[in-house]
Tab-separated table of C-alpha atoms and ligand atoms in Angstrom:
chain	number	residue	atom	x	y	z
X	1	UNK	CA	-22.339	-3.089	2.254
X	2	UNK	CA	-24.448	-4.543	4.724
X	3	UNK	CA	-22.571	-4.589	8.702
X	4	UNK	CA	-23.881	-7.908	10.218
X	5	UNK	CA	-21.964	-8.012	12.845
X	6	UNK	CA	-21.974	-3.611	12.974
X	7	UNK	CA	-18.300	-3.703	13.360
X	8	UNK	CA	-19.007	0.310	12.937
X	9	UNK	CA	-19.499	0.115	16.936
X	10	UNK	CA	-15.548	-0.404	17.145
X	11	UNK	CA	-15.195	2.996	15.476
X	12	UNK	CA	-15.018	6.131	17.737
X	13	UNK	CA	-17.236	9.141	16.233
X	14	UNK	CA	-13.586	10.792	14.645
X	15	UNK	CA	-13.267	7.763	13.113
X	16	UNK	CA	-16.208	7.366	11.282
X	17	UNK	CA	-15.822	10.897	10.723
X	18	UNK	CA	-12.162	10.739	8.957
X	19	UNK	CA	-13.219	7.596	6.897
X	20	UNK	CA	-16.722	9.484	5.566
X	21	UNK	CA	-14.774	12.618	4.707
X	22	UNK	CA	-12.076	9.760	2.972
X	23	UNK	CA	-14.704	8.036	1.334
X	24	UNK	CA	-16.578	11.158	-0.057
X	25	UNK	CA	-13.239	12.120	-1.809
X	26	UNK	CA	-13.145	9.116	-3.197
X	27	UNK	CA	-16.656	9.440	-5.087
X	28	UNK	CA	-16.567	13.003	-5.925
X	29	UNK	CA	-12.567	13.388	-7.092
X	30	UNK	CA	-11.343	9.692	-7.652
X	31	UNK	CA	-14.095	7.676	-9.336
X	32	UNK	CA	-15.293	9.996	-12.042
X	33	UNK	CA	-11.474	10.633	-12.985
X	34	UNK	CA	-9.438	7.055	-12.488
X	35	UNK	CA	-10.741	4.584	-15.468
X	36	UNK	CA	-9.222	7.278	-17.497
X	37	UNK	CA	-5.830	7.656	-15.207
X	38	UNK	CA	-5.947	3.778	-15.469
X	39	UNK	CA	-6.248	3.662	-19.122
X	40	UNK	CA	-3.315	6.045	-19.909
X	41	UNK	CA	-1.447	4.901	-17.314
X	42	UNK	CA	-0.853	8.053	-14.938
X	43	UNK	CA	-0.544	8.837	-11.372
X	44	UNK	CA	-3.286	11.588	-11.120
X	45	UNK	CA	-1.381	14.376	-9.295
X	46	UNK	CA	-3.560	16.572	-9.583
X	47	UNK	CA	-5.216	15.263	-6.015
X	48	UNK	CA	-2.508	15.531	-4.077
X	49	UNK	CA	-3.466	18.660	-2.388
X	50	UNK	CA	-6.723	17.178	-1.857
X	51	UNK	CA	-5.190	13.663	-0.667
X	52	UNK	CA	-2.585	16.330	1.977
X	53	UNK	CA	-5.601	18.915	2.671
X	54	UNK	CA	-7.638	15.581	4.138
X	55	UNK	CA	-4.882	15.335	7.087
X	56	UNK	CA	-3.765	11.665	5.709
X	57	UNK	CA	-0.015	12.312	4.755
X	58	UNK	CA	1.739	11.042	8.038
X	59	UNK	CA	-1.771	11.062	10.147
X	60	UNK	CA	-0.030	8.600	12.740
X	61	UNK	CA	2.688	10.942	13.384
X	62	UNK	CA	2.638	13.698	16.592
X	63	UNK	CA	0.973	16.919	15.704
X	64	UNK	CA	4.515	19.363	15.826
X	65	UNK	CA	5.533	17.323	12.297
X	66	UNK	CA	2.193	17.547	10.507
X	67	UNK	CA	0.155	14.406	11.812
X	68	UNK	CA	-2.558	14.521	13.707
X	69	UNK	CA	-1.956	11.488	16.451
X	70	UNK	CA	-4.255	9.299	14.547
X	71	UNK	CA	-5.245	5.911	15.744
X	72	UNK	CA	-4.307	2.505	13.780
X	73	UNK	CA	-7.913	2.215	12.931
X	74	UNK	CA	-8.191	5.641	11.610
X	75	UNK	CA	-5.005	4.955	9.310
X	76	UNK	CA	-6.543	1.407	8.162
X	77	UNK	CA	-9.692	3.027	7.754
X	78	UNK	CA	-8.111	5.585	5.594
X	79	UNK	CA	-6.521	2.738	3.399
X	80	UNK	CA	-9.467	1.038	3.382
X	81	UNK	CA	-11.750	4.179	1.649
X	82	UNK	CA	-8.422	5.420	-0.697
X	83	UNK	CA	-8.547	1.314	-2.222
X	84	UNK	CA	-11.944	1.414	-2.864
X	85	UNK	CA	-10.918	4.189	-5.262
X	86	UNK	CA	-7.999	2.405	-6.677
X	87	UNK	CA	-4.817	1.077	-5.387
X	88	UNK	CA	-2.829	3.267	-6.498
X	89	UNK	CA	-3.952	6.267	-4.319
X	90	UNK	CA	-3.308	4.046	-1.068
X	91	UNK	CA	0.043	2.976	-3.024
X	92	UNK	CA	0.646	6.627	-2.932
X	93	UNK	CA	-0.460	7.535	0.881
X	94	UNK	CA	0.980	3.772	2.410
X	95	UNK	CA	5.100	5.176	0.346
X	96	UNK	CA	4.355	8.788	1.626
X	97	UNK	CA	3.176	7.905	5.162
X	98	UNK	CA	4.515	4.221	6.098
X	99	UNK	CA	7.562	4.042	4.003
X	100	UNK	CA	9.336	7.825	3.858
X	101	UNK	CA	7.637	9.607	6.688
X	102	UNK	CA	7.967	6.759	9.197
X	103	UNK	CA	11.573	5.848	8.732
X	104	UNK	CA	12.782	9.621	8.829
X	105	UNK	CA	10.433	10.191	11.981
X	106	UNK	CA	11.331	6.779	13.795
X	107	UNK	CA	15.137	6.561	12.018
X	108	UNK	CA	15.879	10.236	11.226
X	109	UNK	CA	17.685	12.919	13.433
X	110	UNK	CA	15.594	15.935	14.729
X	111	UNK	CA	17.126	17.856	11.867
X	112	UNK	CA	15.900	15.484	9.076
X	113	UNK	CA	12.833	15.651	11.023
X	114	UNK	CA	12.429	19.225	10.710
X	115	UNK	CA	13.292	19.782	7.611
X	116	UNK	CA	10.594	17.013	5.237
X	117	UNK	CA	8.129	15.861	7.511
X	118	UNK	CA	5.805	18.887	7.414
X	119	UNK	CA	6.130	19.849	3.369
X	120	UNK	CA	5.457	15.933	3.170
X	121	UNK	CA	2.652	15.671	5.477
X	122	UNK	CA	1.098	19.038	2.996
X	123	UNK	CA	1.951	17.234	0.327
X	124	UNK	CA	4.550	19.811	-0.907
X	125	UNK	CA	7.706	17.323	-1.053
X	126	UNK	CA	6.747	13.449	-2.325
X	127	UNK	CA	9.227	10.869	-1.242
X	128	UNK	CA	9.938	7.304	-2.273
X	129	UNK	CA	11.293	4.258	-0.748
X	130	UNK	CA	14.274	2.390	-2.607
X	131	UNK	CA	14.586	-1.540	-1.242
X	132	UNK	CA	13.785	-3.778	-4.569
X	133	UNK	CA	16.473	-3.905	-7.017
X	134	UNK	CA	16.882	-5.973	-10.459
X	135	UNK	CA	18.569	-8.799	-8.330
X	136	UNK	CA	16.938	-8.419	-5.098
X	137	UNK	CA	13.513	-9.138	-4.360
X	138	UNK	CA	12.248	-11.237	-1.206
X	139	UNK	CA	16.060	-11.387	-0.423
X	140	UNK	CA	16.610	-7.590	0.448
X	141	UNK	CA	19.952	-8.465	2.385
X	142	UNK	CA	21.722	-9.484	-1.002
X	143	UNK	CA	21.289	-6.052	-2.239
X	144	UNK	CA	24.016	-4.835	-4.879
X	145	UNK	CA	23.829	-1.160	-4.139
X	146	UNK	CA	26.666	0.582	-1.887
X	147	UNK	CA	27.221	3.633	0.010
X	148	UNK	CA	30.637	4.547	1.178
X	149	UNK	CA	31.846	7.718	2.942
X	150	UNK	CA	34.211	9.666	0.920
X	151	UNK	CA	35.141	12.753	3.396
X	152	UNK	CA	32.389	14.410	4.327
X	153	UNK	CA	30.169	12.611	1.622
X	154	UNK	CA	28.511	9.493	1.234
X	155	UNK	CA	28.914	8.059	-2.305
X	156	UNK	CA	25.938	5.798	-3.758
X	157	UNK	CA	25.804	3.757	-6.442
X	158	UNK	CA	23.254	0.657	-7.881
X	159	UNK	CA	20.046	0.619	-8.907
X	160	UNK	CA	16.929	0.512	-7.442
X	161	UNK	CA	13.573	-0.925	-9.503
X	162	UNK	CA	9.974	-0.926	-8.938
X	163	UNK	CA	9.766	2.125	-6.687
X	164	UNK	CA	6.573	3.333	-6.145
X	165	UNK	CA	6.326	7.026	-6.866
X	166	UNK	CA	9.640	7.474	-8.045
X	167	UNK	CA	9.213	9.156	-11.462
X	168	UNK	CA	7.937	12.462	-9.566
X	169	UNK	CA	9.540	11.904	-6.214
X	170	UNK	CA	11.626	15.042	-4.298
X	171	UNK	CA	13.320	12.602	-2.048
X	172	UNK	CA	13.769	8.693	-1.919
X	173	UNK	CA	14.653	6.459	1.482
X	174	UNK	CA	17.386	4.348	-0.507
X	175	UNK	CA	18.757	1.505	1.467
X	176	UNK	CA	22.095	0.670	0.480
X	177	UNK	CA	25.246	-1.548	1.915
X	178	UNK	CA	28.397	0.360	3.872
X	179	UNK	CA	31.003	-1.260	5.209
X	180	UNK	CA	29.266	-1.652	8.561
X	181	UNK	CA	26.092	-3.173	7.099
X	182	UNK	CA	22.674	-1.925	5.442
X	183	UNK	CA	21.841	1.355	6.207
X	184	UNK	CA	19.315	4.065	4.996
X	185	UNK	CA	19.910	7.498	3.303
X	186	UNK	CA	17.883	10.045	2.755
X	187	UNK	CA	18.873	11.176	-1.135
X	188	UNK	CA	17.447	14.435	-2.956
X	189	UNK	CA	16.505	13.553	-6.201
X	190	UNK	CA	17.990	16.823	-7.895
X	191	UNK	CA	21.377	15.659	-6.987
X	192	UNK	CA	23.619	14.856	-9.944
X	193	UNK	CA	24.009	11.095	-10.211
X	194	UNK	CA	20.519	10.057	-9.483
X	195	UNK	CA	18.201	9.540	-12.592
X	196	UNK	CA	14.547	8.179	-12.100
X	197	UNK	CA	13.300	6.270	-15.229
X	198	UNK	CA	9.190	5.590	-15.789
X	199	UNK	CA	8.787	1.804	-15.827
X	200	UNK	CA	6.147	1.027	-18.476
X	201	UNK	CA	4.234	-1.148	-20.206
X	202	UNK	CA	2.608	-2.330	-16.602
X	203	UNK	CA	-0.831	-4.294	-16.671
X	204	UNK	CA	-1.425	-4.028	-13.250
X	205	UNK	CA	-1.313	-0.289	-10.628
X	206	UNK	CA	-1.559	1.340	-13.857
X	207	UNK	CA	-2.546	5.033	-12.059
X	208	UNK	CA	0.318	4.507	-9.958
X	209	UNK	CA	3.726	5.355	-10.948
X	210	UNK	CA	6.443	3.704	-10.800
X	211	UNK	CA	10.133	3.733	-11.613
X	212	UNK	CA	13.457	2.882	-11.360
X	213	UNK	CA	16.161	4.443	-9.662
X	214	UNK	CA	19.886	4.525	-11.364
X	215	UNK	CA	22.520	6.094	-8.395
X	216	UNK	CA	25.775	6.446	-10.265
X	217	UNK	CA	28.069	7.718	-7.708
X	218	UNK	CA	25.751	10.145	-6.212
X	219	UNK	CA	26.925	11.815	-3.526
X	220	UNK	CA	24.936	12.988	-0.644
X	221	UNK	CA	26.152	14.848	2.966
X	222	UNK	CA	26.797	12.672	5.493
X	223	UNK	CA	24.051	14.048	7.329
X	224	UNK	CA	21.854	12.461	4.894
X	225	UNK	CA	22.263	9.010	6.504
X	226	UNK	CA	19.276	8.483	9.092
X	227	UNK	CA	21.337	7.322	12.227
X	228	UNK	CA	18.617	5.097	13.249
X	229	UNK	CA	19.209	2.642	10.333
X	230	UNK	CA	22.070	1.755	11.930
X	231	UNK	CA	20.088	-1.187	13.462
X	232	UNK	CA	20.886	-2.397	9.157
X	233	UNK	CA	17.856	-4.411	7.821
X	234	UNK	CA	15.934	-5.215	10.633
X	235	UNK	CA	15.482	-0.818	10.441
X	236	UNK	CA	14.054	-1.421	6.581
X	237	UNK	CA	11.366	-3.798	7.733
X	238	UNK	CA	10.030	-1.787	10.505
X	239	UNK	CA	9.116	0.187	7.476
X	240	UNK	CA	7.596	-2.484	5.688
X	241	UNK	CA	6.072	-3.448	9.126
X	242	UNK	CA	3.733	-0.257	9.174
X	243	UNK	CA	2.806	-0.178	5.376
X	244	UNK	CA	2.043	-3.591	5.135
X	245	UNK	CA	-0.816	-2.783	8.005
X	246	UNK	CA	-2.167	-0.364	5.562
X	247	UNK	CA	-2.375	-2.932	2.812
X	248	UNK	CA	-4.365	-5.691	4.947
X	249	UNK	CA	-6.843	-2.608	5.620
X	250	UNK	CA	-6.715	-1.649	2.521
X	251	UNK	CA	-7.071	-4.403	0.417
X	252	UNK	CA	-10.875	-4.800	1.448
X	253	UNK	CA	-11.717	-1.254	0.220
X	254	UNK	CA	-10.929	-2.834	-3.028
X	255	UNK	CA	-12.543	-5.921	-2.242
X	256	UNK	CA	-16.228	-4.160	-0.755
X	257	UNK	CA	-16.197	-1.706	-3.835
X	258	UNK	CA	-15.746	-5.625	-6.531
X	259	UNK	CA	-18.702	-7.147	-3.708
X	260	UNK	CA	-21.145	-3.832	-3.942
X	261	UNK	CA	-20.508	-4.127	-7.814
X	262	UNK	CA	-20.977	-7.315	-8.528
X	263	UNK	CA	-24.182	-7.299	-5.519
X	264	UNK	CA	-25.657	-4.555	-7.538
X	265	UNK	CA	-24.960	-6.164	-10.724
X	266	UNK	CA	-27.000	-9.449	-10.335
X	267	UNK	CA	-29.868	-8.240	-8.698
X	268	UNK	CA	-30.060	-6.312	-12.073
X	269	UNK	CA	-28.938	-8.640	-14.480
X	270	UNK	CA	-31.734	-10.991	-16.110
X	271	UNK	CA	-30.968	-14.779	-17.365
X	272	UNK	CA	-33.242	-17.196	-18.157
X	273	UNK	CA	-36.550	-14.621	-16.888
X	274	UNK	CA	-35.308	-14.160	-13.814
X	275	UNK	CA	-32.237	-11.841	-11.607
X	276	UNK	CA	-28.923	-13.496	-11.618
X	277	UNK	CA	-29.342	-12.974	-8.278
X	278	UNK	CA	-31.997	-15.363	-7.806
X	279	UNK	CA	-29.753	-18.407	-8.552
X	280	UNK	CA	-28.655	-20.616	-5.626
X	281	UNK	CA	-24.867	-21.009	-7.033
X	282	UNK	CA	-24.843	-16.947	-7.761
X	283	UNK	CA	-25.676	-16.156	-3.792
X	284	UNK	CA	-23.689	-18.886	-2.523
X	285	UNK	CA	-20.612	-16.682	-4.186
X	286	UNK	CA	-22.214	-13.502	-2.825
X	287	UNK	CA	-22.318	-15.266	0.490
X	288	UNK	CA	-18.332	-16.314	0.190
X	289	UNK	CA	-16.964	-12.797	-0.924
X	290	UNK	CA	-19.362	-11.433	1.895
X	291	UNK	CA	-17.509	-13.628	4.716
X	292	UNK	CA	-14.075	-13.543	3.441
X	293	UNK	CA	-14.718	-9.203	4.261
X	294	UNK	CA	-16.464	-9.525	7.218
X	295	UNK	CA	-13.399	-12.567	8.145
X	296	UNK	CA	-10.495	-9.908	6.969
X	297	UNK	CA	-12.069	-6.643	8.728
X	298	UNK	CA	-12.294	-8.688	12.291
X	299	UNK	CA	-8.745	-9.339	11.724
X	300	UNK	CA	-7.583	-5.852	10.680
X	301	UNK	CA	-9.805	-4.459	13.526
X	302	UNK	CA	-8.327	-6.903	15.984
X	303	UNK	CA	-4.268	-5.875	14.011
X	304	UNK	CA	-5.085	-2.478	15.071
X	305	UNK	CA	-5.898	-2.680	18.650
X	306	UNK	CA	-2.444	-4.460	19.170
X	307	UNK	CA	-0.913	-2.012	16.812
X	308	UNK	CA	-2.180	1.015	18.942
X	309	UNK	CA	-1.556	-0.978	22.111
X	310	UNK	CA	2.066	-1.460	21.012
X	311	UNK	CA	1.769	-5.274	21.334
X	312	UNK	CA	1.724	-6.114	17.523
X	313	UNK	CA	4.352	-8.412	16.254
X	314	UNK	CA	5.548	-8.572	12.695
X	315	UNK	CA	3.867	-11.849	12.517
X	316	UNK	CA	0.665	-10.780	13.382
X	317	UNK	CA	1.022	-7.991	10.282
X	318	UNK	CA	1.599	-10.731	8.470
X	319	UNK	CA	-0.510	-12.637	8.740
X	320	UNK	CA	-3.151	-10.125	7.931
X	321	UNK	CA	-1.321	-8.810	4.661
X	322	UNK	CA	-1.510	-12.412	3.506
X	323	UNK	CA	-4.755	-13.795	4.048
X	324	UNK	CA	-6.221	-10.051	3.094
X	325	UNK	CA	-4.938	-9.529	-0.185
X	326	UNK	CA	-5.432	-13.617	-1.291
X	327	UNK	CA	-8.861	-12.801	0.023
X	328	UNK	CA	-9.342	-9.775	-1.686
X	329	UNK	CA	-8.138	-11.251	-4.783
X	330	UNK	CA	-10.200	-14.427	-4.529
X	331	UNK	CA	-13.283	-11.742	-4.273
X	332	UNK	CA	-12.135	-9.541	-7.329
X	333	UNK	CA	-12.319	-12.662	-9.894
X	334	UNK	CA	-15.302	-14.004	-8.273
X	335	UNK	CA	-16.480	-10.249	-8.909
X	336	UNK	CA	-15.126	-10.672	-12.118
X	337	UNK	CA	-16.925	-14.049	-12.717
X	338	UNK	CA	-20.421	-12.314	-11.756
X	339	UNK	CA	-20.215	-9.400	-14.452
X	340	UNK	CA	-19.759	-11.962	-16.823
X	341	UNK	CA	-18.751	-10.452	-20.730
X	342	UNK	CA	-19.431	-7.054	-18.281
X	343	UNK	CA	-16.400	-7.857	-15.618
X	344	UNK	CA	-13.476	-7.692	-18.306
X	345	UNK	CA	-14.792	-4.003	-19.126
X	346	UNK	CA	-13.337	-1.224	-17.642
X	347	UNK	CA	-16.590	0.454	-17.461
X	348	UNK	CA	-16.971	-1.297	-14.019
X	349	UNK	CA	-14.160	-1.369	-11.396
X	350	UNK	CA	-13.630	-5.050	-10.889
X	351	UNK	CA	-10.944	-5.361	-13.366
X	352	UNK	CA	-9.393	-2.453	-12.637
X	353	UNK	CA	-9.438	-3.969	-8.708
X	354	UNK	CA	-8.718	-7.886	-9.601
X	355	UNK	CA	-5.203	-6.743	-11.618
X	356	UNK	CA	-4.331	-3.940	-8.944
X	357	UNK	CA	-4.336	-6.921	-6.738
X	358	UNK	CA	-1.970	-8.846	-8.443
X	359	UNK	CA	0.615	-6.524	-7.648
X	360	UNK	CA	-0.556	-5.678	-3.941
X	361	UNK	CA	-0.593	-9.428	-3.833
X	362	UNK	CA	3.528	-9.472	-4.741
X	363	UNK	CA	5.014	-6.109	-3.515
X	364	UNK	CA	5.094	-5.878	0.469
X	365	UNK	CA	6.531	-9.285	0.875
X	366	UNK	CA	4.868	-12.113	-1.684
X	367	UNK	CA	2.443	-14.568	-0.524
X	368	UNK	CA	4.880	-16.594	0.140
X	369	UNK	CA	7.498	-15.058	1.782
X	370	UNK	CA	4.490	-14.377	4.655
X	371	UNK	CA	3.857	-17.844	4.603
X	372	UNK	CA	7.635	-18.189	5.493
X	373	UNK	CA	7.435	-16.089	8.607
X	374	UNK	CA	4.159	-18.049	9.434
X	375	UNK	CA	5.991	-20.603	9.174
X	376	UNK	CA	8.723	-19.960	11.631
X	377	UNK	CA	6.582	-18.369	14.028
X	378	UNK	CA	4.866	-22.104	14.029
X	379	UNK	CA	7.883	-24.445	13.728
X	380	UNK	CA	10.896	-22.489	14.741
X	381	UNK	CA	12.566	-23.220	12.105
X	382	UNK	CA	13.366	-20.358	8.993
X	383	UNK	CA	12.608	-22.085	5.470
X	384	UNK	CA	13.965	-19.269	3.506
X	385	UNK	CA	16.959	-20.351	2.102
I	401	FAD	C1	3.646	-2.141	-8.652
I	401	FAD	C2	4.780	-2.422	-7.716
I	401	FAD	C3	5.235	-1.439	-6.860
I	401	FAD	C4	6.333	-1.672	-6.018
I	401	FAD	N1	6.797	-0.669	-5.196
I	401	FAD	C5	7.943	-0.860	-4.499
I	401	FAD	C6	8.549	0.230	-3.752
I	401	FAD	O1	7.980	1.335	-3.656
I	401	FAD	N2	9.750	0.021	-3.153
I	401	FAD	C7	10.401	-1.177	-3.217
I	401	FAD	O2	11.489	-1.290	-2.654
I	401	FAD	N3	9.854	-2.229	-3.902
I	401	FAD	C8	8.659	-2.101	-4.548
I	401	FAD	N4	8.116	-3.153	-5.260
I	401	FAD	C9	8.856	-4.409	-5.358
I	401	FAD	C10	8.239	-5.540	-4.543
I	401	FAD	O3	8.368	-5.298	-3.175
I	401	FAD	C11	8.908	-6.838	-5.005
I	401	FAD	O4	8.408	-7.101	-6.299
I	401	FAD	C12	8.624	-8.022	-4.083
I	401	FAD	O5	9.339	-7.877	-2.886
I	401	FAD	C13	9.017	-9.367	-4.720
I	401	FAD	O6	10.296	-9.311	-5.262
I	401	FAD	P1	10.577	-9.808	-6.788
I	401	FAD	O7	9.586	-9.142	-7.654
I	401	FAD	O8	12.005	-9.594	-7.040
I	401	FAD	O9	10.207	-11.345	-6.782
I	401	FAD	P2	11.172	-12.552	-6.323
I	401	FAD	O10	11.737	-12.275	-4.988
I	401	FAD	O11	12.101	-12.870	-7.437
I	401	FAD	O12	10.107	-13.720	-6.183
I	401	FAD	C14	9.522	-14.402	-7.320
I	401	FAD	C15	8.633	-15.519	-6.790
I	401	FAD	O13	9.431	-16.440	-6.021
I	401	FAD	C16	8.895	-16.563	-4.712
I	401	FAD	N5	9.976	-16.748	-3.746
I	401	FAD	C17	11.065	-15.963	-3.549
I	401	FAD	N6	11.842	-16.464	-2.566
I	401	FAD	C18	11.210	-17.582	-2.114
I	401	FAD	C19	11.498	-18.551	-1.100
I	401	FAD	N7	12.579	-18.449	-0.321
I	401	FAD	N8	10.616	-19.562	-0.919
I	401	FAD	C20	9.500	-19.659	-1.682
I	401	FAD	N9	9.182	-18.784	-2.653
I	401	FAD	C21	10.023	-17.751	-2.868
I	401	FAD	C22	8.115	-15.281	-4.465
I	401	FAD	O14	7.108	-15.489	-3.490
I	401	FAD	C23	7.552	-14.999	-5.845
I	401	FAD	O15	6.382	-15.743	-6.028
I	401	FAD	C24	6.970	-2.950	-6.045
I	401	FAD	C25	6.468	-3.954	-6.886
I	401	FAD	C26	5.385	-3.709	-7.701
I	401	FAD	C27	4.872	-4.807	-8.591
C-alpha cells in the first residue's frame, strides 16, 4: 500500500524490523495454509512455535519473564501484520499477550509470575481469559459465576462462553464474584471440575477457537487468586484496556490486505473494454477505503505514543477500537463490493476479512458500549443503564 503521508518515518529501524520479520510469516506460513483452517474451522496450532519463536508472546513485558521491552508501536505493529493474515492469529497473540500474560504480570504475585509467564511467552503453556458468560455480556459486573474460599481452597462454579482459545487452553484468567467483590483466578484446566466445550457452527473467526467454559465446583489453591484483582472489575478492564489497543492496530492489517486486494483486483478486471479501475465511482471507493487507513493508522500511531508515554486513558483506547474496526469493516464490504461475484469467494481474503470483522466488531466491548464511554467522557453523564 502506498505511504502518502510515509508514516514509516514514525517507526524506529527495530520496528520496521519486527513488523517485516511479522509480515514475512504471515506470507510464507499463514496465507498458503488459512482458507483451508477457515474452511474447516480450526485454530492452526501448528504455528505456534513459529508465532512464540518470533518474540511476540508477551513482547511488552520486561526481558527476566520472556518479553523483550517492546514498544506500543512494535506490539500494534505486530497486530497489525498477524490481521492481515487472519484474525484469528492476532485473536490468539492479543488472549495470550493482553489478556493472560498482562493480568498475571500486572495482577499476579512474583510466584505466579515465575511460574507461566516464560512457558507462555515460548508458547509452551496457552492461556485463556474467562469474562463473557451466557447472561453477561457488555454488563460484566452482573456475572453469575462465584468463587468462595473453602479452607485453603477456592471453590468455582458458573460458566463462562465465548472464550477465545479455550478448547486447547493450559490455563484460563476466570473472573468470578467472592464475597468481597469480582476478583480473578488463575485456574489449571486439568483440574477436575473444569470442562472446556468447542463452540461451533460459527460464521465468523472460523480459524480461531473458541469455547465455553463449565466450572462445577472446581477447586483451585488459594494461591491461585492474583492479589492484584482485588481492585474487582476495574482490574478486568485494565485487561481489556491493553488488548483492545491491539485490535485498533490490528484491525487495519485486515483492512490494507481487503484495500491491496480489491486495488489489485480492478486494475485487472475488464468491464465494458476498459479496467474497473478506470471508472470514476470505482476510484472514488478506492480513494475512501484508502483514507479511512491512512485516518485509523494516525490515530493508532498517535494511541501508542500516549500508551508508551503512560498518558493513555481508557477513552482514548476507545475511541480507536471503535472507529477502527467500523472502519475496517466499512472497507471489507466495500472490498467485497469491488470483487463483485469474485468477493463472496473464499479464493480471495475479503470475505474471510469482512466476517472476521463482525466479531472483532462485537467482542472487546461492542460498538456501542464505546460509544457509551464516548459518551460520558463528553457529557458526564453514564448512559448505560
Ligand atoms: C469470536 C468471539 C470471541 C470472543 N472471545 C472472548 C474471550 O476470549 N473472553 C471473553 O470473556 N469474551 C469473549 N467474547 C465475548 C464478547 O466480549 C462479547 O460477545 C461482547 O462483550 C458482547 O457481549 P454479548 O455478546 O453478550 O452481547 P450483549 O451484551 O447482549 O449485547 C447485544 C447488543 O446490545 C447492545 N447493548 C448492550 N448493552 C447496551 C446498552 N447499555 N446500550 C446500548 N446498547 C447496548 C450491544 O452493543 C450489542 O449490539 C468473544 C466473542 C466472540 C464473538
Amino acid at each position: 500500500m502506498e505511504d502518502l503521508f510515509q508514516l514509516d518515518q514514525h517507526f524506529s529501524d527495530e520496528e520496521r524490523l519486527i513488523r517485516d520479520s511479522v509480515r514475512r510469516f504471515v506470507h510464507d506460513a499463514v496465507e498458503p495454509i488459512i482458507m483451508r483452517a477457515n474452511e474447516e474451522a480450526k485454530f492452526p496450532q501448528e504455528l505456534i512455535s513459529e508465532i512464540a519463536s518470533l518474540g511476540v508472546l508477551g513482547m511488552k513485558l520486561p526481558e527476566e519473564y520472556g518479553g523483550s521491552n517492546a514498544s506500543a508501536i512494535s506490539y500494534g505493529l505486530v497486530c497489525q501484520e498477524l490481521e492481515r493474515g487472519d484474525s484469528a492469529l492476532r485473536s490468539f497473540v492479543s488472549v495470550q499477550s493482553s489478556l493472560c500474560m498482562y493480568p498475571i504480570y500486572s495482577l499476579g504475585s512474583e510466584e505466579q509470575k515465575s511460574t507461566w509467564l516464560s512457558p507462555m511467552a515460548r508458547g509452551e503453556k496457552i492461556g485463556c481469559f474467562g469474562l463473557t458468560e451466557p447472561d453477561s455480556g457488555s454488563d460484566p459486573a452482573s456475572m453469575k459465576t462465584t468463587a468462595h474460599l473453602a479452607g485453603d481452597e477456592w471453590v468455582l462454579h458458573g460458566t463462562k462462553m465465548w472464550i477465545t482459545n479455550a478448547p486447547f487452553a493450559d490455563l484460563a484468567i476466570i473472573w468470578a464474584k467472592t464475597e468481597q467483590g469480582i476478583r480473578g483466578f488463575i485456574v489449571e484446566t486439568d483440574r477436575p471440575g473444569i470442562e472446556t466445550i468447542e463452540t461451533k457452527h460459527k460464521f465468523s473467526l472460523r480459524a480461531s477457537s473458541t469455547g465455553e467454559i463449565v466450572l462445577n465446583n472446581c477447586r483451585i489453591p488459594k494461591g491461585n487468586l492474583l492479589p492484584g484483582s482485588e481492585k474487582g472489575l476495574g482490574a478486568a478492564l485494565s485487561c481489556l484496556s491493553q488488548a483492545r489497543f491491539g485490535i485498533a492496530w490490528g484491525v487495519m492489517g485486515a483492512a490494507q490486505s481487503c484495500f491491496d486486494t480489491a486495488l489489485d483486483y480492478v486494475k485487472q478486471r475488464q468491464q465494458f473494454s476498459k479496467p474497473l479501475a478506470s471508472f470514476q465511482m470505482i476510484q472514488r471507493d478506492l480513494v475512501d477505503m484508502y483514507t479511512e487507513i491512512e485516518k485509523a493508522q494516525c490515530l493508532s500511531i498517535e494511541l501508542a505514543k500516549h500508551m508508551d508515554a503512560g498518558s493513555v486513558t481508557a477513552e482514548m483506547i476507545s475511541l480507536a477500537k471503535m472507529n477502527n474496526c467500523r472502519e475496517a469493516l466499512q472497507i471489507a464490504r466495500k472490498a467485497r463490493n469491488l470483487l463483485g461475484a469474485n468477493g463472496i469467494s473464499l479464493e480471495y481474503p475479503v470475505i474471510r476479512h469482512m466476517m472476521n470483522l463482525e466479531s472483532v466488531f462485537t467482542y472487546e466491548g461492542t460498538d456501542n458500549i464505546h460509544h457509551l464511554i464516548i459518551g460520558k467522557y463528553l457529557t458526564g453523564i453514564a448512559a448505560f443503564n
